[in-house]
Short mmCIF file of C-alpha atoms in Angstrom, two decimals:
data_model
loop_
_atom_site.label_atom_id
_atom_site.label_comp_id
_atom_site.label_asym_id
_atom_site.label_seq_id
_atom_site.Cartn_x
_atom_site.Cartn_y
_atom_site.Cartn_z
CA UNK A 1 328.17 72.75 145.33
CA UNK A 2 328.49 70.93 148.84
CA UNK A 3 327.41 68.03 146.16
CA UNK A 4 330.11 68.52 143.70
CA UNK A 5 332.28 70.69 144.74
CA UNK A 6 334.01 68.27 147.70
CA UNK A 7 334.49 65.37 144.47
CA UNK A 8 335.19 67.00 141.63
CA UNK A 9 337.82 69.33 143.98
CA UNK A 10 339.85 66.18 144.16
CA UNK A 11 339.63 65.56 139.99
CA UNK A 12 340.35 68.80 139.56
CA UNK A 13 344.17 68.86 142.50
CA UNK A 14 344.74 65.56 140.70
CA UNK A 15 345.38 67.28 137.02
CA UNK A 16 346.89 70.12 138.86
CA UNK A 17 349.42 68.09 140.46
CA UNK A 18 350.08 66.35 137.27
CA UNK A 19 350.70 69.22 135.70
CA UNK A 20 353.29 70.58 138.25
CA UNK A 21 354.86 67.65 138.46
CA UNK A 22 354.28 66.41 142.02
CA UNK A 23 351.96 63.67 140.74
CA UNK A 24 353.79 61.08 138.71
CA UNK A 25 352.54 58.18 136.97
CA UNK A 26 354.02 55.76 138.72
CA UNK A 27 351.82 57.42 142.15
CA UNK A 28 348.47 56.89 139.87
CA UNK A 29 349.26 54.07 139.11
CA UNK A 30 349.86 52.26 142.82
CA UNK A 31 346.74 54.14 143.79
CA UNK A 32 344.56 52.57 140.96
CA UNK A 33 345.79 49.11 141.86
CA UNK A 34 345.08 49.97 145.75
CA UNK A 35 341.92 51.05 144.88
CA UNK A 36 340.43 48.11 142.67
CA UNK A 37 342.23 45.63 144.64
CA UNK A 38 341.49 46.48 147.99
CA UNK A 39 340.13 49.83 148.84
CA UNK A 40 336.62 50.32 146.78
CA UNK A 41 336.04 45.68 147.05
CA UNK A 42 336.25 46.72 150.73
CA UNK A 43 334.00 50.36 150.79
CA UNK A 44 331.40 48.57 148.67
CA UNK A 45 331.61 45.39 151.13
CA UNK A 46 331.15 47.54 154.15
CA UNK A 47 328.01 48.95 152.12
CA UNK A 48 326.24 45.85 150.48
CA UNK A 49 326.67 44.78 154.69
CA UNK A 50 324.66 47.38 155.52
CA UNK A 51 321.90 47.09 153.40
CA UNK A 52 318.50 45.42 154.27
CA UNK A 53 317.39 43.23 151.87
CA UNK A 54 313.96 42.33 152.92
CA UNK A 55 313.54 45.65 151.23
CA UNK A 56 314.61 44.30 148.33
CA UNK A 57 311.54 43.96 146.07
CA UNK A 58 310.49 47.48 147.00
CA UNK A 59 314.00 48.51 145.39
CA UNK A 60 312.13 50.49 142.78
CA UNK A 61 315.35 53.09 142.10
CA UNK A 62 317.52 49.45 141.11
CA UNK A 63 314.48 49.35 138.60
CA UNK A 64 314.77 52.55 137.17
CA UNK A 65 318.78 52.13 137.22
CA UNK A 66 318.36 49.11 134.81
CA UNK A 67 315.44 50.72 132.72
CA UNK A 68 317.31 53.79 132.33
CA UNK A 69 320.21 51.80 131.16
CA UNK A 70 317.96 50.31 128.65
CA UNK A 71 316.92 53.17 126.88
CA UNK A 72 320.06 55.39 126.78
CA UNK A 73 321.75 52.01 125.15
CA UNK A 74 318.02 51.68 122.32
CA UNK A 75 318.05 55.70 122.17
CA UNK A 76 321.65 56.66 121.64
CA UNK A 77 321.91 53.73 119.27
CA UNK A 78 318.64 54.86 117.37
CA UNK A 79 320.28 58.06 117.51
CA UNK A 80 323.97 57.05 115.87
CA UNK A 81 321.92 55.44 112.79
CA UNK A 82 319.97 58.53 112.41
CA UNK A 83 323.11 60.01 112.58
CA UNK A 84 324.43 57.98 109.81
CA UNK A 85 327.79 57.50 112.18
CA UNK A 86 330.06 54.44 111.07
CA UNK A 87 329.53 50.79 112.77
CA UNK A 88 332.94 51.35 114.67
CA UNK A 89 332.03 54.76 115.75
CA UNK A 90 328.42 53.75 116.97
CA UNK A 91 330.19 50.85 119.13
CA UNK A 92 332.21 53.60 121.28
CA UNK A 93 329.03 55.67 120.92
CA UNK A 94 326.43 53.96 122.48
CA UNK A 95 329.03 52.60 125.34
CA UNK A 96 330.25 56.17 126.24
CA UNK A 97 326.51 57.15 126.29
CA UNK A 98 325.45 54.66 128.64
CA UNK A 99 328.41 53.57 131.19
CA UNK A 100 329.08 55.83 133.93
CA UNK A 101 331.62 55.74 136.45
CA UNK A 102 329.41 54.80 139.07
CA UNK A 103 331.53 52.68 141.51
CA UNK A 104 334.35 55.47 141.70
CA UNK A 105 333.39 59.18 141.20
CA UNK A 106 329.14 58.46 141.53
CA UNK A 107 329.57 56.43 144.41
CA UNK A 108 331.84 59.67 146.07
CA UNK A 109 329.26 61.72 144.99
CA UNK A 110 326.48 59.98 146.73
CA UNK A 111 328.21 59.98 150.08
CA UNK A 112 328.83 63.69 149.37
CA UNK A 113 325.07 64.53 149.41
CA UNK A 114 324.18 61.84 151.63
CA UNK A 115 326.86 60.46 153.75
CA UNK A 116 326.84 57.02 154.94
CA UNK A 117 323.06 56.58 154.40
CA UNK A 118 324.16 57.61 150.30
CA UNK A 119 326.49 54.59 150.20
CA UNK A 120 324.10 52.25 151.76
CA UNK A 121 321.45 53.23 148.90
CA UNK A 122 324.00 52.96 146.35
CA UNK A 123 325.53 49.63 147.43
CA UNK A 124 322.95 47.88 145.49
CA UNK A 125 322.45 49.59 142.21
CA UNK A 126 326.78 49.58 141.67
CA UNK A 127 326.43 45.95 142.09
CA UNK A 128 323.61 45.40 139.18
CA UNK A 129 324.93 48.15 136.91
CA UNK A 130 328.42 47.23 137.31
CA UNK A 131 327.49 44.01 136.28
CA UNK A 132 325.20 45.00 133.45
CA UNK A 133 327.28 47.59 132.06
CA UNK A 134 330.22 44.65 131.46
CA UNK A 135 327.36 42.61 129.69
CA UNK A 136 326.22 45.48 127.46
CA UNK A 137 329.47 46.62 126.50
CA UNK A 138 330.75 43.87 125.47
CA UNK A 139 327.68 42.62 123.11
CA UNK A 140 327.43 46.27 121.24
CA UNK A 141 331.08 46.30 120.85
CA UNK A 142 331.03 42.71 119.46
CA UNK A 143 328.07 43.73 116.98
CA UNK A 144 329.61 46.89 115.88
CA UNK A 145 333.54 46.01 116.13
CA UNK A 146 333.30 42.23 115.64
CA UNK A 147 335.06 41.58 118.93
CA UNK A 148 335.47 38.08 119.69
CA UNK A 149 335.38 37.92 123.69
CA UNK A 150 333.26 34.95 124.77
CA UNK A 151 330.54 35.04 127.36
CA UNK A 152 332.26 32.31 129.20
CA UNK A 153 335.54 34.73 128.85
CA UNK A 154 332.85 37.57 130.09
CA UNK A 155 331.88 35.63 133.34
CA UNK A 156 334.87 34.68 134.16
CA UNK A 157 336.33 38.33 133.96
CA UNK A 158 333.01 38.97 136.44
CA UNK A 159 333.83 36.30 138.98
CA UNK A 160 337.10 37.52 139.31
CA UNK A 161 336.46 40.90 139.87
CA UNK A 162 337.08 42.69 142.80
CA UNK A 163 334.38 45.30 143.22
CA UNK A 164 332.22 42.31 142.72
CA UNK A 165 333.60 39.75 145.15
CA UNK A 166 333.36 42.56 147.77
CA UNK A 167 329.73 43.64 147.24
CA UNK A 168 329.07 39.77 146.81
CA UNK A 169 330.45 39.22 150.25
CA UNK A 170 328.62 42.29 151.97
CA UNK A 171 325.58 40.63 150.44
CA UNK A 172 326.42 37.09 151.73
CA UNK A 173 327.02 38.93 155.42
CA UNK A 174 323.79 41.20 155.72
CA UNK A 175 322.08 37.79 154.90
CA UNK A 176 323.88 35.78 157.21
CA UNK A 177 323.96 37.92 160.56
CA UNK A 178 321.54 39.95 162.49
CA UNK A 179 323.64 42.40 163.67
CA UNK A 180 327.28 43.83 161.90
CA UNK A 181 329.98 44.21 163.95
CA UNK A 182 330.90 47.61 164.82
CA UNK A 183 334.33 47.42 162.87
CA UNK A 184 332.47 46.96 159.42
CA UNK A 185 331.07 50.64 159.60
CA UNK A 186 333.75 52.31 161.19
CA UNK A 187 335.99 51.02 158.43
CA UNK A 188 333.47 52.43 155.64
CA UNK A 189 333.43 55.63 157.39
CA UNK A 190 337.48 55.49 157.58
CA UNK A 191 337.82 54.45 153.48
CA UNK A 192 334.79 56.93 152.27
CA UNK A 193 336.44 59.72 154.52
CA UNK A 194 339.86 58.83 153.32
CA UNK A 195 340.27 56.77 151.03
CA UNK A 196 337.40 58.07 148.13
CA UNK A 197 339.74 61.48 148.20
CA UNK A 198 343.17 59.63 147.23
CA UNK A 199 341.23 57.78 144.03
CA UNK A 200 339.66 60.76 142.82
CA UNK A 201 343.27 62.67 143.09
CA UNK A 202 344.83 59.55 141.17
CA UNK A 203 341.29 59.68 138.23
CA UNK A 204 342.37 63.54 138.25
CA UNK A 205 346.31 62.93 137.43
CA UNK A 206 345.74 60.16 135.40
CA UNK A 207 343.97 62.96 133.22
CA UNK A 208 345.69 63.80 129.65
CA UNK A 209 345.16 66.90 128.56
CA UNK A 210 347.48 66.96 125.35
CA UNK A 211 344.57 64.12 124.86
CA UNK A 212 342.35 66.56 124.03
CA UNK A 213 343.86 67.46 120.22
CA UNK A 214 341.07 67.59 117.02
CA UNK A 215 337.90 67.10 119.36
CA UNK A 216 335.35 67.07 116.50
CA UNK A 217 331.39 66.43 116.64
CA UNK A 218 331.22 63.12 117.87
CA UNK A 219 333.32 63.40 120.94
CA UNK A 220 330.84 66.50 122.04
CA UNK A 221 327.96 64.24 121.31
CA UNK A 222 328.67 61.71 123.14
CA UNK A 223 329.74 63.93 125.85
CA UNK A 224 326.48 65.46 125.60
CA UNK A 225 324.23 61.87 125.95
CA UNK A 226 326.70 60.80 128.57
CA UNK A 227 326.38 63.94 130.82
CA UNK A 228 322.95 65.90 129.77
CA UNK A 229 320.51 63.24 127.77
CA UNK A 230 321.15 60.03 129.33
CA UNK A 231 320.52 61.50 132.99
CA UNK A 232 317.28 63.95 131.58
CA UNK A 233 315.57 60.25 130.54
CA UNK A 234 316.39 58.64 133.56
CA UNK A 235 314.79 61.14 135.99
CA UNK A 236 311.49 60.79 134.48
CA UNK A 237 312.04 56.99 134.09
CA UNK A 238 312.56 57.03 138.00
CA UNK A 239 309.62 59.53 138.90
CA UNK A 240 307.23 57.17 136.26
CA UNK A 241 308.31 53.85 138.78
CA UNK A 242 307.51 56.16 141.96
CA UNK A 243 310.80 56.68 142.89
CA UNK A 244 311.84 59.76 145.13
CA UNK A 245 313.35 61.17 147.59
CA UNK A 246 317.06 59.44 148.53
CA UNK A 247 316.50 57.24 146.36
CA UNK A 248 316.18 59.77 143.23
CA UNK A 249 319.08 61.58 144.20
CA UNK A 250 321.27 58.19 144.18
CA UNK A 251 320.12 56.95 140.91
CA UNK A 252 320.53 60.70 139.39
CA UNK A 253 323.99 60.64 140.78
CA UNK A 254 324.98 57.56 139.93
CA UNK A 255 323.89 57.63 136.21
CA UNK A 256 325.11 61.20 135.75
CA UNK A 257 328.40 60.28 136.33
CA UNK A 258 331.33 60.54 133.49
CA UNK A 259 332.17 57.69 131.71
CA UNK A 260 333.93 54.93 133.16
CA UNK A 261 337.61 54.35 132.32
CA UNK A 262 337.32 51.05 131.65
CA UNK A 263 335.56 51.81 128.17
CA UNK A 264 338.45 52.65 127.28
CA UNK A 265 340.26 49.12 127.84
CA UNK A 266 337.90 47.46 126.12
CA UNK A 267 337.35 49.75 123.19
CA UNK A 268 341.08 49.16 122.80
CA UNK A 269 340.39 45.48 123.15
CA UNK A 270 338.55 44.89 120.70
CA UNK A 271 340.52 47.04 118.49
CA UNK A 272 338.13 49.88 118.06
CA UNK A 273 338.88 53.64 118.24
CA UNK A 274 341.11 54.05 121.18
CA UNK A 275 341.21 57.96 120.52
CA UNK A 276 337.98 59.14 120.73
CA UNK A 277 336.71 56.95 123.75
CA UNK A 278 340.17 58.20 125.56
CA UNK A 279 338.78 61.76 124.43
CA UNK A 280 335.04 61.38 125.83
CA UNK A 281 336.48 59.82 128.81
CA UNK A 282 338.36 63.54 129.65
CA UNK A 283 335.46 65.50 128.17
CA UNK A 284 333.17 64.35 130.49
CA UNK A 285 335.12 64.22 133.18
CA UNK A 286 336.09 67.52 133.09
CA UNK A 287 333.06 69.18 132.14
CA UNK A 288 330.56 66.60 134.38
CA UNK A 289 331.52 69.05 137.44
CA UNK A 290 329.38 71.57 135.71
CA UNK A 291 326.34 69.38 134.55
CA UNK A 292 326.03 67.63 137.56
CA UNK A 293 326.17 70.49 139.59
CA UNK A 294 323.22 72.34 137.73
CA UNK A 295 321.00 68.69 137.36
CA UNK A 296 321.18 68.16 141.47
CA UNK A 297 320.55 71.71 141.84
CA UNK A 298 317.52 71.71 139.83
CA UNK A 299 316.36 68.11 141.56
CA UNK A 300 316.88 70.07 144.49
CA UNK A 301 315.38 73.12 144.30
CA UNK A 302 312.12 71.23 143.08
CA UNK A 303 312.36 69.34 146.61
CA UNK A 304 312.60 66.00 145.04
CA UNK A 305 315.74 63.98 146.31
CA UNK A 306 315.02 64.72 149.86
CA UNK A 307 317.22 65.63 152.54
CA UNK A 308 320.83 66.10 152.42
CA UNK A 309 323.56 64.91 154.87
#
């Protein structure tokens, strides 16, 4: 609960001050733009900084990350044809099942159990898997919606990206100096202390209930992959590669995450079911506070993500 409770207690004062009215749209929506724009390129900069990359190619966890991504996206897609599910409905599928929200509400979770050291170990793997999951999604929603976004269009999108161009920068600075200056982690401490709080508020508000309306099978599996299935194969995926400790506990966070909003956006995109990826997007938000809770616990209680800040 010291885990979970301190994020998901912002998610949940965000829907409740929607709901009474002191949260307006208008409020989430300056505080999304502050965030992509500025505040979360700048957290993540102050973070890829930080990290030592002589280290890198014992980065097993990044491994299991990207493996783990792998087979949820093979698996959950194996599992839709079982299924017999429609070509459409396997696109938003497999996406929901894979893509978490790892650069908003895993990254806040990590510094939750871990602190600073939590977003230095997650630096890295947001940078891949941010990067991977725009790849992925936008190949199975080509095969199974017929999209027609470009992999030039794709790269370009990347390049301009803000998260990105901040962890690219943090990168190019840990490389380039021997020493950070003491202003880079103060001002992670400041955003991750501060800042973090005000998105999670602003993911909470921006929360539609009356979305909610003729939830039928598909919705609750997909919630189920996303938040239960997809995070019970990665554990073992990351204990297989010798990963544990820290490290465990930031991959499991990360990948255990709800699904990111932006699945949304580009289900819409490419004309796909805007409904049900709107609806998985609130299912497993509001219900990940549960089943992430009980998966750390467990990791936990069998002493196997180490220490906690």
């Amino acid at each position: 609960m010291s885990v979970s409770g301190p994020t998901f207690g912002w998610v949940l004062l965000g829907v409740v001050l929607r709901r009474l009215g002191a949260l307006r749209q208008r409020h989430i929506d300056a505080v999304s733009r502050l965030a992509f724009n500025a505040g979360l390129p700048v957290l993540l900069f102050c973070s890829a900084a930080a990290v030592d990359y002589s280290r890198l190619a014992g980065a097993r966890y990044l491994l299991a990350g990207v493996v783990a991504t792998f087979v949820s996206l093979l698996a959950s897609w194996a599992y839709c044809h079982w299924r017999g599910f429609t070509r459409p409905d396997t696109g938003v599928f497999v996406q929901a099942a894979f893509r978490s929200n790892l650069a908003i509400v895993g990254i806040a979770l990590c510094h939750a159990a871990y602190g600073e050291a939590g977003l230095v170990l997650a630096a890295l793997p947001v940078a891949v898997m941010t990067a991977l999951y725009n790849v992925l999604a936008v190949w199975v929603l080509n095969v199974n919606l017929g999209g027609s976004r470009s992999i030039a269009g794709l790269l370009g999108g990347m390049a301009r990206n803000p998260l990105l161009i901040g962890i690219a920068l943090g990168v190019a600075v840990a490389l380039a100096v021997d020493e950070l200056p003491a202003v880079v982690p103060l001002a992670g401490d400041m955003l991750s202390s501060y800042f973090l709080p005000l998105t999670l508020v602003a993911i909470g508000g921006s929360i539609q209930l009356n979305t909610l309306h003729r939830l039928g099978p598909l919705t609750w599996e997909a919630t189920a992959w996303r938040l239960c299935v997809a995070p019970a194969m990665a554990v073992p995926i990351a204990l297989a590669l010798g990963v544990e400790g820290r490290p465990l506990g930031v991959i499991f966070l990360l990948l255990s995450a709800p699904v990111a909003a932006a699945s949304f956006v580009m289900v819409v995109a490419a004309r796909g079911n805007g409904t049900l990826a709107a609806n998985i997007i609130v299912l497993t938000t509001l219900l990940s506070c549960a089943t992430v809770t009980l998966g750390f616990t467990a990791l936990v209680y069998l002493g196997l993500v180490g220490d906690l800040a």
